[in-house]
Amino acid sequence: MTSNCSLEAVDHLMRYLELAIYIPIFLFGLILNAAALLVFCVFLRKWTESTIYMTSLALMDMLLLFPLPFKMYATNYLWPAYLQPLCSVLESLYFVGIYGSIYTIMCISVDRWVAICHPFKAKQLRSPKVALGTCIGVWVLVLAAVSWTTSRFRETKQTDFHCFHRFAEEGWSPPIIICLLVFGFLGPTLVVVYCSARTIWALWQSGQHSPQSRACVKIIFSSLSAFLLPFTPSHLGILLQFLVRQGMIQDCGSKTRISLFIQTAMCLSNITCCLDALCYYFIAHEVRSPKHTFRISMVSQRRGKDLTSSDT
């Protein structure tokens, strides 16, 4: 038994490591996302499905960046008890930015899959109005889910506390963590990977190597990277920390390594704000290209295959 296991060394290290990670992410993320919003909303002025999704994603990233200065301050200083409502709002905004980004990237993958793999149905299923309605739905869903969940993160106490740290035991209850891992990460991950794989396969089957097809492949890989690289380690860390909280992992050395891993992974997960800039670049390039050029070529090719099959 290691009930007296101390994690003070990890907490001391993270005070400096968080600053080294958060400051560059905050500065570069703020510049890149502000530039993306400026490009999509002012310079392009072309509201396609892609630009609507990417604008929503940039807003999610800005929402994720906003609490970071408070998070850096909370690492080194205790907050008085009367600031607990403000802390809850900041924590909610932070998690809305994370899981809003996850679901928005999932919607982008589905939209791309429909456009490339089902070009005939895309005319009925895809439109700027549908994209806008989907983004609004994601915002409402994530806001409702996160607000309900974060309300259980803290107990009402009249003592000073560390915001963004040391959540209440109820916040680590099995129903909350299982729903978080399944619906917050695992489900969207399966959708993103499936849609990305099917879309890449369709592009490979088409046998086309036009600039539009190469741009689509770059968009797919950049979206997949922006999804898997930041969020996979952080949710693995949440799972491991959940096992610690449930008493399934009791070794002090393992607890120390898991504590360091989850805190570092959660810090690095914010790099999604910068990785999304890859998606912004390729989307902006796609919007400037001739409208529907690649989709028209895909439709023509599939129509030719259908005619050949009917003749046979």
PDB file of C-alpha atoms in Angstrom:
ATOM      1  CA  MET A   1       0.000   0.000   0.000  1.00  0.00           C
ATOM      2  CA  THR A   2       1.245   3.498  -0.846  1.00  0.00           C
ATOM      3  CA  SER A   3      -1.349   5.772   0.684  1.00  0.00           C
ATOM      4  CA  ASN A   4       1.395   8.256   1.643  1.00  0.00           C
ATOM      5  CA  CYS A   5       2.732   8.562  -1.897  1.00  0.00           C
ATOM      6  CA  SER A   6       3.774  12.192  -2.505  1.00  0.00           C
ATOM      7  CA  LEU A   7       3.499  13.890  -5.886  1.00  0.00           C
ATOM      8  CA  GLU A   8       5.071  17.179  -4.828  1.00  0.00           C
ATOM      9  CA  ALA A   9       8.110  16.637  -7.064  1.00  0.00           C
ATOM     10  CA  VAL A  10       5.846  16.246 -10.110  1.00  0.00           C
ATOM     11  CA  ASP A  11       3.841  19.349  -9.196  1.00  0.00           C
ATOM     12  CA  HIS A  12       7.063  21.346  -8.762  1.00  0.00           C
ATOM     13  CA  LEU A  13       8.368  20.235 -12.158  1.00  0.00           C
ATOM     14  CA  MET A  14       5.069  21.041 -13.882  1.00  0.00           C
ATOM     15  CA  ARG A  15       5.157  24.633 -12.642  1.00  0.00           C
ATOM     16  CA  TYR A  16       8.036  25.296 -15.020  1.00  0.00           C
ATOM     17  CA  LEU A  17       7.135  22.791 -17.743  1.00  0.00           C
ATOM     18  CA  GLU A  18       3.629  24.200 -18.161  1.00  0.00           C
ATOM     19  CA  LEU A  19       5.025  27.693 -18.721  1.00  0.00           C
ATOM     20  CA  ALA A  20       7.494  26.380 -21.304  1.00  0.00           C
ATOM     21  CA  ILE A  21       4.656  24.645 -23.179  1.00  0.00           C
ATOM     22  CA  TYR A  22       1.783  27.083 -22.735  1.00  0.00           C
ATOM     23  CA  ILE A  23       3.500  30.366 -23.596  1.00  0.00           C
ATOM     24  CA  PRO A  24       4.541  29.380 -27.179  1.00  0.00           C
ATOM     25  CA  ILE A  25       1.202  27.635 -27.778  1.00  0.00           C
ATOM     26  CA  PHE A  26      -0.735  30.675 -26.595  1.00  0.00           C
ATOM     27  CA  LEU A  27       1.262  33.146 -28.696  1.00  0.00           C
ATOM     28  CA  PHE A  28       1.393  31.119 -31.920  1.00  0.00           C
ATOM     29  CA  GLY A  29      -2.164  29.822 -31.516  1.00  0.00           C
ATOM     30  CA  LEU A  30      -3.540  33.313 -31.003  1.00  0.00           C
ATOM     31  CA  ILE A  31      -1.747  34.677 -34.074  1.00  0.00           C
ATOM     32  CA  LEU A  32      -2.628  31.736 -36.343  1.00  0.00           C
ATOM     33  CA  ASN A  33      -6.286  31.535 -35.366  1.00  0.00           C
ATOM     34  CA  ALA A  34      -6.799  35.294 -35.519  1.00  0.00           C
ATOM     35  CA  ALA A  35      -5.231  35.273 -38.994  1.00  0.00           C
ATOM     36  CA  ALA A  36      -7.474  32.362 -40.020  1.00  0.00           C
ATOM     37  CA  LEU A  37     -10.619  34.175 -38.893  1.00  0.00           C
ATOM     38  CA  LEU A  38      -9.458  37.289 -40.720  1.00  0.00           C
ATOM     39  CA  VAL A  39      -8.869  35.325 -43.936  1.00  0.00           C
ATOM     40  CA  PHE A  40     -12.123  33.363 -43.838  1.00  0.00           C
ATOM     41  CA  CYS A  41     -14.367  36.227 -42.722  1.00  0.00           C
ATOM     42  CA  VAL A  42     -12.802  39.227 -44.506  1.00  0.00           C
ATOM     43  CA  PHE A  43     -10.573  38.270 -47.429  1.00  0.00           C
ATOM     44  CA  LEU A  44     -12.210  35.153 -48.865  1.00  0.00           C
ATOM     45  CA  ARG A  45     -15.850  36.150 -48.312  1.00  0.00           C
ATOM     46  CA  LYS A  46     -16.835  32.784 -49.778  1.00  0.00           C
ATOM     47  CA  TRP A  47     -19.019  30.780 -47.411  1.00  0.00           C
ATOM     48  CA  THR A  48     -18.660  27.191 -48.524  1.00  0.00           C
ATOM     49  CA  GLU A  49     -19.112  24.113 -46.355  1.00  0.00           C
ATOM     50  CA  SER A  50     -15.358  23.978 -45.739  1.00  0.00           C
ATOM     51  CA  THR A  51     -14.958  27.613 -44.711  1.00  0.00           C
ATOM     52  CA  ILE A  52     -17.932  27.384 -42.324  1.00  0.00           C
ATOM     53  CA  TYR A  53     -16.495  24.331 -40.582  1.00  0.00           C
ATOM     54  CA  MET A  54     -13.026  25.852 -40.388  1.00  0.00           C
ATOM     55  CA  THR A  55     -14.356  29.152 -39.038  1.00  0.00           C
ATOM     56  CA  SER A  56     -16.166  27.239 -36.315  1.00  0.00           C
ATOM     57  CA  LEU A  57     -12.976  25.288 -35.579  1.00  0.00           C
ATOM     58  CA  ALA A  58     -10.951  28.507 -35.323  1.00  0.00           C
ATOM     59  CA  LEU A  59     -13.517  29.907 -32.873  1.00  0.00           C
ATOM     60  CA  MET A  60     -13.247  26.708 -30.821  1.00  0.00           C
ATOM     61  CA  ASP A  61      -9.473  27.104 -30.775  1.00  0.00           C
ATOM     62  CA  MET A  62      -9.780  30.715 -29.628  1.00  0.00           C
ATOM     63  CA  LEU A  63     -12.110  29.552 -26.864  1.00  0.00           C
ATOM     64  CA  LEU A  64      -9.474  27.011 -25.829  1.00  0.00           C
ATOM     65  CA  LEU A  65      -6.734  29.654 -25.826  1.00  0.00           C
ATOM     66  CA  PHE A  66      -8.628  32.203 -23.735  1.00  0.00           C
ATOM     67  CA  PRO A  67      -8.327  30.349 -20.361  1.00  0.00           C
ATOM     68  CA  LEU A  68      -4.634  29.458 -20.824  1.00  0.00           C
ATOM     69  CA  PRO A  69      -3.240  32.583 -19.045  1.00  0.00           C
ATOM     70  CA  PHE A  70      -5.546  31.837 -16.096  1.00  0.00           C
ATOM     71  CA  LYS A  71      -4.451  28.206 -16.197  1.00  0.00           C
ATOM     72  CA  MET A  72      -0.788  29.246 -16.063  1.00  0.00           C
ATOM     73  CA  TYR A  73      -1.506  31.533 -13.104  1.00  0.00           C
ATOM     74  CA  ALA A  74      -3.489  28.817 -11.297  1.00  0.00           C
ATOM     75  CA  THR A  75      -0.527  26.451 -11.464  1.00  0.00           C
ATOM     76  CA  ASN A  76       1.540  28.604  -9.111  1.00  0.00           C
ATOM     77  CA  TYR A  77      -1.039  30.411  -6.991  1.00  0.00           C
ATOM     78  CA  LEU A  78      -4.051  29.495  -4.891  1.00  0.00           C
ATOM     79  CA  TRP A  79      -7.375  31.122  -5.710  1.00  0.00           C
ATOM     80  CA  PRO A  80      -9.627  32.462  -2.937  1.00  0.00           C
ATOM     81  CA  ALA A  81     -12.884  30.607  -2.385  1.00  0.00           C
ATOM     82  CA  TYR A  82     -15.063  33.437  -3.732  1.00  0.00           C
ATOM     83  CA  LEU A  83     -13.487  32.998  -7.200  1.00  0.00           C
ATOM     84  CA  GLN A  84     -14.783  29.444  -7.530  1.00  0.00           C
ATOM     85  CA  PRO A  85     -17.647  30.468  -9.891  1.00  0.00           C
ATOM     86  CA  LEU A  86     -15.128  32.217 -12.172  1.00  0.00           C
ATOM     87  CA  CYS A  87     -12.926  29.118 -12.095  1.00  0.00           C
ATOM     88  CA  SER A  88     -15.876  26.917 -13.104  1.00  0.00           C
ATOM     89  CA  VAL A  89     -16.633  29.189 -16.067  1.00  0.00           C
ATOM     90  CA  LEU A  90     -12.994  29.137 -17.222  1.00  0.00           C
ATOM     91  CA  GLU A  91     -12.802  25.351 -16.873  1.00  0.00           C
ATOM     92  CA  SER A  92     -16.015  25.014 -18.879  1.00  0.00           C
ATOM     93  CA  LEU A  93     -14.678  27.233 -21.673  1.00  0.00           C
ATOM     94  CA  TYR A  94     -11.459  25.219 -21.758  1.00  0.00           C
ATOM     95  CA  PHE A  95     -13.210  21.866 -22.117  1.00  0.00           C
ATOM     96  CA  VAL A  96     -15.736  23.274 -24.595  1.00  0.00           C
ATOM     97  CA  GLY A  97     -12.768  24.310 -26.749  1.00  0.00           C
ATOM     98  CA  ILE A  98     -11.220  20.829 -26.528  1.00  0.00           C
ATOM     99  CA  TYR A  99     -14.296  18.720 -27.220  1.00  0.00           C
ATOM    100  CA  GLY A 100     -15.783  21.251 -29.598  1.00  0.00           C
ATOM    101  CA  SER A 101     -12.603  20.930 -31.671  1.00  0.00           C
ATOM    102  CA  ILE A 102     -12.872  17.128 -31.568  1.00  0.00           C
ATOM    103  CA  TYR A 103     -16.447  17.101 -32.828  1.00  0.00           C
ATOM    104  CA  THR A 104     -15.816  19.816 -35.408  1.00  0.00           C
ATOM    105  CA  ILE A 105     -12.902  17.839 -36.880  1.00  0.00           C
ATOM    106  CA  MET A 106     -15.197  14.808 -36.929  1.00  0.00           C
ATOM    107  CA  CYS A 107     -17.808  16.805 -38.896  1.00  0.00           C
ATOM    108  CA  ILE A 108     -15.124  17.965 -41.340  1.00  0.00           C
ATOM    109  CA  SER A 109     -14.100  14.333 -41.937  1.00  0.00           C
ATOM    110  CA  VAL A 110     -17.702  13.257 -42.540  1.00  0.00           C
ATOM    111  CA  ASP A 111     -18.309  16.186 -44.874  1.00  0.00           C
ATOM    112  CA  ARG A 112     -15.190  15.321 -46.874  1.00  0.00           C
ATOM    113  CA  TRP A 113     -16.177  11.638 -47.020  1.00  0.00           C
ATOM    114  CA  VAL A 114     -19.633  12.508 -48.373  1.00  0.00           C
ATOM    115  CA  ALA A 115     -18.201  14.911 -50.964  1.00  0.00           C
ATOM    116  CA  ILE A 116     -15.611  12.453 -52.324  1.00  0.00           C
ATOM    117  CA  CYS A 117     -17.138   9.016 -51.792  1.00  0.00           C
ATOM    118  CA  HIS A 118     -20.793   9.903 -52.469  1.00  0.00           C
ATOM    119  CA  PRO A 119     -20.704  12.746 -55.024  1.00  0.00           C
ATOM    120  CA  PHE A 120     -24.279  12.184 -56.192  1.00  0.00           C
ATOM    121  CA  LYS A 121     -25.744  12.305 -52.674  1.00  0.00           C
ATOM    122  CA  ALA A 122     -23.520  15.255 -51.795  1.00  0.00           C
ATOM    123  CA  LYS A 123     -25.816  17.644 -53.689  1.00  0.00           C
ATOM    124  CA  GLN A 124     -28.644  16.803 -51.272  1.00  0.00           C
ATOM    125  CA  LEU A 125     -26.583  16.273 -48.103  1.00  0.00           C
ATOM    126  CA  ARG A 126     -24.074  19.146 -48.381  1.00  0.00           C
ATOM    127  CA  SER A 127     -24.800  22.853 -48.393  1.00  0.00           C
ATOM    128  CA  PRO A 128     -23.651  25.935 -46.476  1.00  0.00           C
ATOM    129  CA  LYS A 129     -26.940  25.880 -44.517  1.00  0.00           C
ATOM    130  CA  VAL A 130     -26.397  22.262 -43.481  1.00  0.00           C
ATOM    131  CA  ALA A 131     -22.816  23.051 -42.443  1.00  0.00           C
ATOM    132  CA  LEU A 132     -23.958  26.063 -40.406  1.00  0.00           C
ATOM    133  CA  GLY A 133     -26.712  24.033 -38.734  1.00  0.00           C
ATOM    134  CA  THR A 134     -24.228  21.263 -37.925  1.00  0.00           C
ATOM    135  CA  CYS A 135     -21.775  23.716 -36.358  1.00  0.00           C
ATOM    136  CA  ILE A 136     -24.520  25.287 -34.255  1.00  0.00           C
ATOM    137  CA  GLY A 137     -25.586  21.802 -33.159  1.00  0.00           C
ATOM    138  CA  VAL A 138     -22.020  20.972 -32.112  1.00  0.00           C
ATOM    139  CA  TRP A 139     -21.775  24.176 -30.071  1.00  0.00           C
ATOM    140  CA  VAL A 140     -25.078  23.506 -28.296  1.00  0.00           C
ATOM    141  CA  LEU A 141     -24.272  19.839 -27.630  1.00  0.00           C
ATOM    142  CA  VAL A 142     -20.775  20.491 -26.269  1.00  0.00           C
ATOM    143  CA  LEU A 143     -21.850  23.477 -24.164  1.00  0.00           C
ATOM    144  CA  ALA A 144     -24.654  21.460 -22.569  1.00  0.00           C
ATOM    145  CA  ALA A 145     -22.511  18.371 -21.930  1.00  0.00           C
ATOM    146  CA  VAL A 146     -19.496  20.262 -20.585  1.00  0.00           C
ATOM    147  CA  SER A 147     -21.564  22.573 -18.356  1.00  0.00           C
ATOM    148  CA  TRP A 148     -23.284  19.582 -16.783  1.00  0.00           C
ATOM    149  CA  THR A 149     -19.994  17.728 -16.289  1.00  0.00           C
ATOM    150  CA  THR A 150     -17.791  20.539 -14.964  1.00  0.00           C
ATOM    151  CA  SER A 151     -20.408  21.427 -12.341  1.00  0.00           C
ATOM    152  CA  ARG A 152     -19.341  18.201 -10.609  1.00  0.00           C
ATOM    153  CA  PHE A 153     -15.619  18.892 -10.764  1.00  0.00           C
ATOM    154  CA  ARG A 154     -15.496  20.891  -7.527  1.00  0.00           C
ATOM    155  CA  GLU A 155     -16.936  20.634  -4.055  1.00  0.00           C
ATOM    156  CA  THR A 156     -18.283  23.752  -2.371  1.00  0.00           C
ATOM    157  CA  LYS A 157     -15.580  24.693   0.124  1.00  0.00           C
ATOM    158  CA  GLN A 158     -14.708  27.892   1.928  1.00  0.00           C
ATOM    159  CA  THR A 159     -10.959  27.412   1.412  1.00  0.00           C
ATOM    160  CA  ASP A 160      -8.399  28.506  -1.153  1.00  0.00           C
ATOM    161  CA  PHE A 161      -7.938  26.133  -4.082  1.00  0.00           C
ATOM    162  CA  HIS A 162      -5.982  25.473  -7.286  1.00  0.00           C
ATOM    163  CA  CYS A 163      -8.167  26.169 -10.334  1.00  0.00           C
ATOM    164  CA  PHE A 164      -7.824  23.607 -13.154  1.00  0.00           C
ATOM    165  CA  HIS A 165      -6.278  21.148 -10.670  1.00  0.00           C
ATOM    166  CA  ARG A 166      -7.333  18.658  -8.000  1.00  0.00           C
ATOM    167  CA  PHE A 167     -10.890  17.972  -9.092  1.00  0.00           C
ATOM    168  CA  ALA A 168     -13.391  16.435  -6.698  1.00  0.00           C
ATOM    169  CA  GLU A 169     -13.815  12.678  -6.483  1.00  0.00           C
ATOM    170  CA  GLU A 170     -17.218  12.959  -8.178  1.00  0.00           C
ATOM    171  CA  GLY A 171     -15.447  14.333 -11.242  1.00  0.00           C
ATOM    172  CA  TRP A 172     -13.610  11.000 -11.498  1.00  0.00           C
ATOM    173  CA  SER A 173     -16.695   8.821 -11.054  1.00  0.00           C
ATOM    174  CA  PRO A 174     -16.990   5.882 -13.509  1.00  0.00           C
ATOM    175  CA  PRO A 175     -20.102   7.207 -15.361  1.00  0.00           C
ATOM    176  CA  ILE A 176     -18.457  10.576 -16.088  1.00  0.00           C
ATOM    177  CA  ILE A 177     -15.084   9.154 -17.169  1.00  0.00           C
ATOM    178  CA  ILE A 178     -16.608   6.369 -19.277  1.00  0.00           C
ATOM    179  CA  CYS A 179     -18.892   8.836 -21.090  1.00  0.00           C
ATOM    180  CA  LEU A 180     -15.951  11.208 -21.533  1.00  0.00           C
ATOM    181  CA  LEU A 181     -13.717   8.545 -23.069  1.00  0.00           C
ATOM    182  CA  VAL A 182     -16.394   6.853 -25.195  1.00  0.00           C
ATOM    183  CA  PHE A 183     -18.419   9.810 -26.449  1.00  0.00           C
ATOM    184  CA  GLY A 184     -15.759  12.494 -26.081  1.00  0.00           C
ATOM    185  CA  PHE A 185     -12.900  10.690 -27.793  1.00  0.00           C
ATOM    186  CA  LEU A 186     -13.306   7.036 -28.843  1.00  0.00           C
ATOM    187  CA  GLY A 187     -16.516   7.517 -30.840  1.00  0.00           C
ATOM    188  CA  PRO A 188     -15.311  10.582 -32.782  1.00  0.00           C
ATOM    189  CA  THR A 189     -11.940   8.870 -33.334  1.00  0.00           C
ATOM    190  CA  LEU A 190     -13.560   5.859 -35.007  1.00  0.00           C
ATOM    191  CA  VAL A 191     -15.614   8.168 -37.231  1.00  0.00           C
ATOM    192  CA  VAL A 192     -12.596  10.295 -38.207  1.00  0.00           C
ATOM    193  CA  VAL A 193     -10.366   7.299 -38.946  1.00  0.00           C
ATOM    194  CA  TYR A 194     -13.089   5.499 -40.941  1.00  0.00           C
ATOM    195  CA  CYS A 195     -14.028   8.544 -43.026  1.00  0.00           C
ATOM    196  CA  SER A 196     -10.388   9.439 -43.632  1.00  0.00           C
ATOM    197  CA  ALA A 197      -9.478   5.891 -44.690  1.00  0.00           C
ATOM    198  CA  ARG A 198     -12.491   5.565 -47.007  1.00  0.00           C
ATOM    199  CA  THR A 199     -11.818   8.955 -48.575  1.00  0.00           C
ATOM    200  CA  ILE A 200      -8.139   8.210 -49.185  1.00  0.00           C
ATOM    201  CA  TRP A 201      -9.121   4.834 -50.667  1.00  0.00           C
ATOM    202  CA  ALA A 202     -11.613   6.531 -53.000  1.00  0.00           C
ATOM    203  CA  LEU A 203      -8.968   8.984 -54.153  1.00  0.00           C
ATOM    204  CA  TRP A 204      -6.507   6.146 -54.744  1.00  0.00           C
ATOM    205  CA  GLN A 205      -9.138   4.126 -56.638  1.00  0.00           C
ATOM    206  CA  SER A 206      -9.922   7.078 -58.872  1.00  0.00           C
ATOM    207  CA  GLY A 207      -6.402   6.962 -60.284  1.00  0.00           C
ATOM    208  CA  GLN A 208      -6.271  10.740 -60.506  1.00  0.00           C
ATOM    209  CA  HIS A 209      -3.211  12.746 -59.568  1.00  0.00           C
ATOM    210  CA  SER A 210      -4.488  16.252 -60.184  1.00  0.00           C
ATOM    211  CA  PRO A 211      -3.576  19.179 -57.912  1.00  0.00           C
ATOM    212  CA  GLN A 212      -7.108  19.035 -56.477  1.00  0.00           C
ATOM    213  CA  SER A 213      -6.757  15.373 -55.498  1.00  0.00           C
ATOM    214  CA  ARG A 214      -3.378  15.997 -53.878  1.00  0.00           C
ATOM    215  CA  ALA A 215      -4.852  18.947 -51.974  1.00  0.00           C
ATOM    216  CA  CYS A 216      -7.657  16.714 -50.697  1.00  0.00           C
ATOM    217  CA  VAL A 217      -5.161  14.141 -49.460  1.00  0.00           C
ATOM    218  CA  LYS A 218      -3.174  16.850 -47.666  1.00  0.00           C
ATOM    219  CA  ILE A 219      -6.346  18.135 -46.010  1.00  0.00           C
ATOM    220  CA  ILE A 220      -7.230  14.620 -44.843  1.00  0.00           C
ATOM    221  CA  PHE A 221      -3.806  13.927 -43.376  1.00  0.00           C
ATOM    222  CA  SER A 222      -3.556  17.349 -41.732  1.00  0.00           C
ATOM    223  CA  SER A 223      -6.998  16.932 -40.125  1.00  0.00           C
ATOM    224  CA  LEU A 224      -6.130  13.415 -38.965  1.00  0.00           C
ATOM    225  CA  SER A 225      -2.833  14.621 -37.483  1.00  0.00           C
ATOM    226  CA  ALA A 226      -4.492  17.586 -35.783  1.00  0.00           C
ATOM    227  CA  PHE A 227      -6.890  15.115 -34.207  1.00  0.00           C
ATOM    228  CA  LEU A 228      -4.785  12.105 -33.193  1.00  0.00           C
ATOM    229  CA  LEU A 229      -1.488  13.705 -32.123  1.00  0.00           C
ATOM    230  CA  PRO A 230      -2.837  16.033 -29.401  1.00  0.00           C
ATOM    231  CA  PHE A 231      -5.840  14.087 -28.113  1.00  0.00           C
ATOM    232  CA  THR A 232      -4.727  10.438 -28.019  1.00  0.00           C
ATOM    233  CA  PRO A 233      -2.038  10.824 -25.284  1.00  0.00           C
ATOM    234  CA  SER A 234      -4.239  13.083 -23.144  1.00  0.00           C
ATOM    235  CA  HIS A 235      -7.162  10.641 -23.115  1.00  0.00           C
ATOM    236  CA  LEU A 236      -4.833   7.735 -22.463  1.00  0.00           C
ATOM    237  CA  GLY A 237      -3.588   9.715 -19.469  1.00  0.00           C
ATOM    238  CA  ILE A 238      -7.177  10.276 -18.298  1.00  0.00           C
ATOM    239  CA  LEU A 239      -7.789   6.519 -18.475  1.00  0.00           C
ATOM    240  CA  LEU A 240      -4.640   5.758 -16.469  1.00  0.00           C
ATOM    241  CA  GLN A 241      -5.439   8.401 -13.856  1.00  0.00           C
ATOM    242  CA  PHE A 242      -8.957   6.975 -13.585  1.00  0.00           C
ATOM    243  CA  LEU A 243      -7.444   3.564 -12.791  1.00  0.00           C
ATOM    244  CA  VAL A 244      -5.355   5.234 -10.072  1.00  0.00           C
ATOM    245  CA  ARG A 245      -8.424   6.932  -8.599  1.00  0.00           C
ATOM    246  CA  GLN A 246     -10.263   3.588  -8.585  1.00  0.00           C
ATOM    247  CA  GLY A 247      -7.427   1.950  -6.657  1.00  0.00           C
ATOM    248  CA  MET A 248      -6.467  -0.396  -9.497  1.00  0.00           C
ATOM    249  CA  ILE A 249      -2.954   1.105  -9.609  1.00  0.00           C
ATOM    250  CA  GLN A 250      -1.396   1.525  -6.161  1.00  0.00           C
ATOM    251  CA  ASP A 251       2.350   1.460  -6.735  1.00  0.00           C
ATOM    252  CA  CYS A 252       3.847   4.851  -5.835  1.00  0.00           C
ATOM    253  CA  GLY A 253       6.284   4.857  -8.745  1.00  0.00           C
ATOM    254  CA  SER A 254       3.472   4.133 -11.205  1.00  0.00           C
ATOM    255  CA  LYS A 255       1.329   6.865  -9.673  1.00  0.00           C
ATOM    256  CA  THR A 256       4.179   9.352 -10.028  1.00  0.00           C
ATOM    257  CA  ARG A 257       4.820   8.469 -13.674  1.00  0.00           C
ATOM    258  CA  ILE A 258       1.096   8.577 -14.499  1.00  0.00           C
ATOM    259  CA  SER A 259       0.718  11.971 -12.809  1.00  0.00           C
ATOM    260  CA  LEU A 260       3.621  13.367 -14.831  1.00  0.00           C
ATOM    261  CA  PHE A 261       2.304  11.769 -18.031  1.00  0.00           C
ATOM    262  CA  ILE A 262      -1.268  13.047 -17.768  1.00  0.00           C
ATOM    263  CA  GLN A 263      -0.223  16.596 -16.858  1.00  0.00           C
ATOM    264  CA  THR A 264       2.304  16.748 -19.689  1.00  0.00           C
ATOM    265  CA  ALA A 265      -0.144  15.190 -22.175  1.00  0.00           C
ATOM    266  CA  MET A 266      -2.897  17.623 -21.191  1.00  0.00           C
ATOM    267  CA  CYS A 267      -0.485  20.519 -21.712  1.00  0.00           C
ATOM    268  CA  LEU A 268       0.624  19.261 -25.122  1.00  0.00           C
ATOM    269  CA  SER A 269      -2.986  18.611 -26.212  1.00  0.00           C
ATOM    270  CA  ASN A 270      -3.377  22.385 -26.528  1.00  0.00           C
ATOM    271  CA  ILE A 271      -1.024  22.278 -29.503  1.00  0.00           C
ATOM    272  CA  THR A 272      -4.114  21.397 -31.550  1.00  0.00           C
ATOM    273  CA  CYS A 273      -4.641  25.173 -31.801  1.00  0.00           C
ATOM    274  CA  CYS A 274      -1.456  25.356 -33.866  1.00  0.00           C
ATOM    275  CA  LEU A 275      -1.874  22.094 -35.794  1.00  0.00           C
ATOM    276  CA  ASP A 276      -5.289  23.219 -37.021  1.00  0.00           C
ATOM    277  CA  ALA A 277      -3.443  25.953 -38.918  1.00  0.00           C
ATOM    278  CA  LEU A 278      -2.409  23.235 -41.401  1.00  0.00           C
ATOM    279  CA  CYS A 279      -6.069  22.616 -42.116  1.00  0.00           C
ATOM    280  CA  TYR A 280      -6.678  26.360 -42.492  1.00  0.00           C
ATOM    281  CA  TYR A 281      -3.927  26.660 -45.093  1.00  0.00           C
ATOM    282  CA  PHE A 282      -5.177  23.787 -47.242  1.00  0.00           C
ATOM    283  CA  ILE A 283      -8.814  24.858 -46.957  1.00  0.00           C
ATOM    284  CA  ALA A 284      -7.968  28.410 -48.021  1.00  0.00           C
ATOM    285  CA  HIS A 285      -6.011  26.994 -50.973  1.00  0.00           C
ATOM    286  CA  GLU A 286      -8.960  24.781 -51.900  1.00  0.00           C
ATOM    287  CA  VAL A 287     -11.445  27.675 -51.755  1.00  0.00           C
ATOM    288  CA  ARG A 288      -9.284  29.693 -54.156  1.00  0.00           C
ATOM    289  CA  SER A 289      -9.194  26.807 -56.659  1.00  0.00           C
ATOM    290  CA  PRO A 290     -11.831  26.398 -59.405  1.00  0.00           C
ATOM    291  CA  LYS A 291     -15.144  25.463 -57.828  1.00  0.00           C
ATOM    292  CA  HIS A 292     -15.993  21.757 -57.664  1.00  0.00           C
ATOM    293  CA  THR A 293     -13.283  20.850 -60.191  1.00  0.00           C
ATOM    294  CA  PHE A 294     -12.220  17.693 -58.413  1.00  0.00           C
ATOM    295  CA  ARG A 295     -15.748  16.670 -57.451  1.00  0.00           C
ATOM    296  CA  ILE A 296     -16.943  17.073 -61.048  1.00  0.00           C
ATOM    297  CA  SER A 297     -14.105  14.860 -62.281  1.00  0.00           C
ATOM    298  CA  MET A 298     -15.006  12.227 -59.664  1.00  0.00           C
ATOM    299  CA  VAL A 299     -18.661  12.318 -60.703  1.00  0.00           C
ATOM    300  CA  SER A 300     -17.734  11.999 -64.371  1.00  0.00           C
ATOM    301  CA  GLN A 301     -15.487   9.054 -63.705  1.00  0.00           C
ATOM    302  CA  ARG A 302     -18.078   7.257 -61.573  1.00  0.00           C
ATOM    303  CA  ARG A 303     -20.736   7.922 -64.183  1.00  0.00           C
ATOM    304  CA  GLY A 304     -18.459   6.353 -66.772  1.00  0.00           C
ATOM    305  CA  LYS A 305     -17.986   3.304 -64.564  1.00  0.00           C
ATOM    306  CA  ASP A 306     -21.739   3.000 -64.049  1.00  0.00           C
ATOM    307  CA  LEU A 307     -22.357   3.155 -67.811  1.00  0.00           C
ATOM    308  CA  THR A 308     -19.700   0.546 -68.456  1.00  0.00           C
ATOM    309  CA  SER A 309     -21.219  -1.742 -65.835  1.00  0.00           C
ATOM    310  CA  SER A 310     -24.722  -1.331 -67.326  1.00  0.00           C
ATOM    311  CA  ASP A 311     -23.453  -2.095 -70.821  1.00  0.00           C
ATOM    312  CA  THR A 312     -21.771  -5.194 -69.543  1.00  0.00           C
TER     313      THR A 312
END
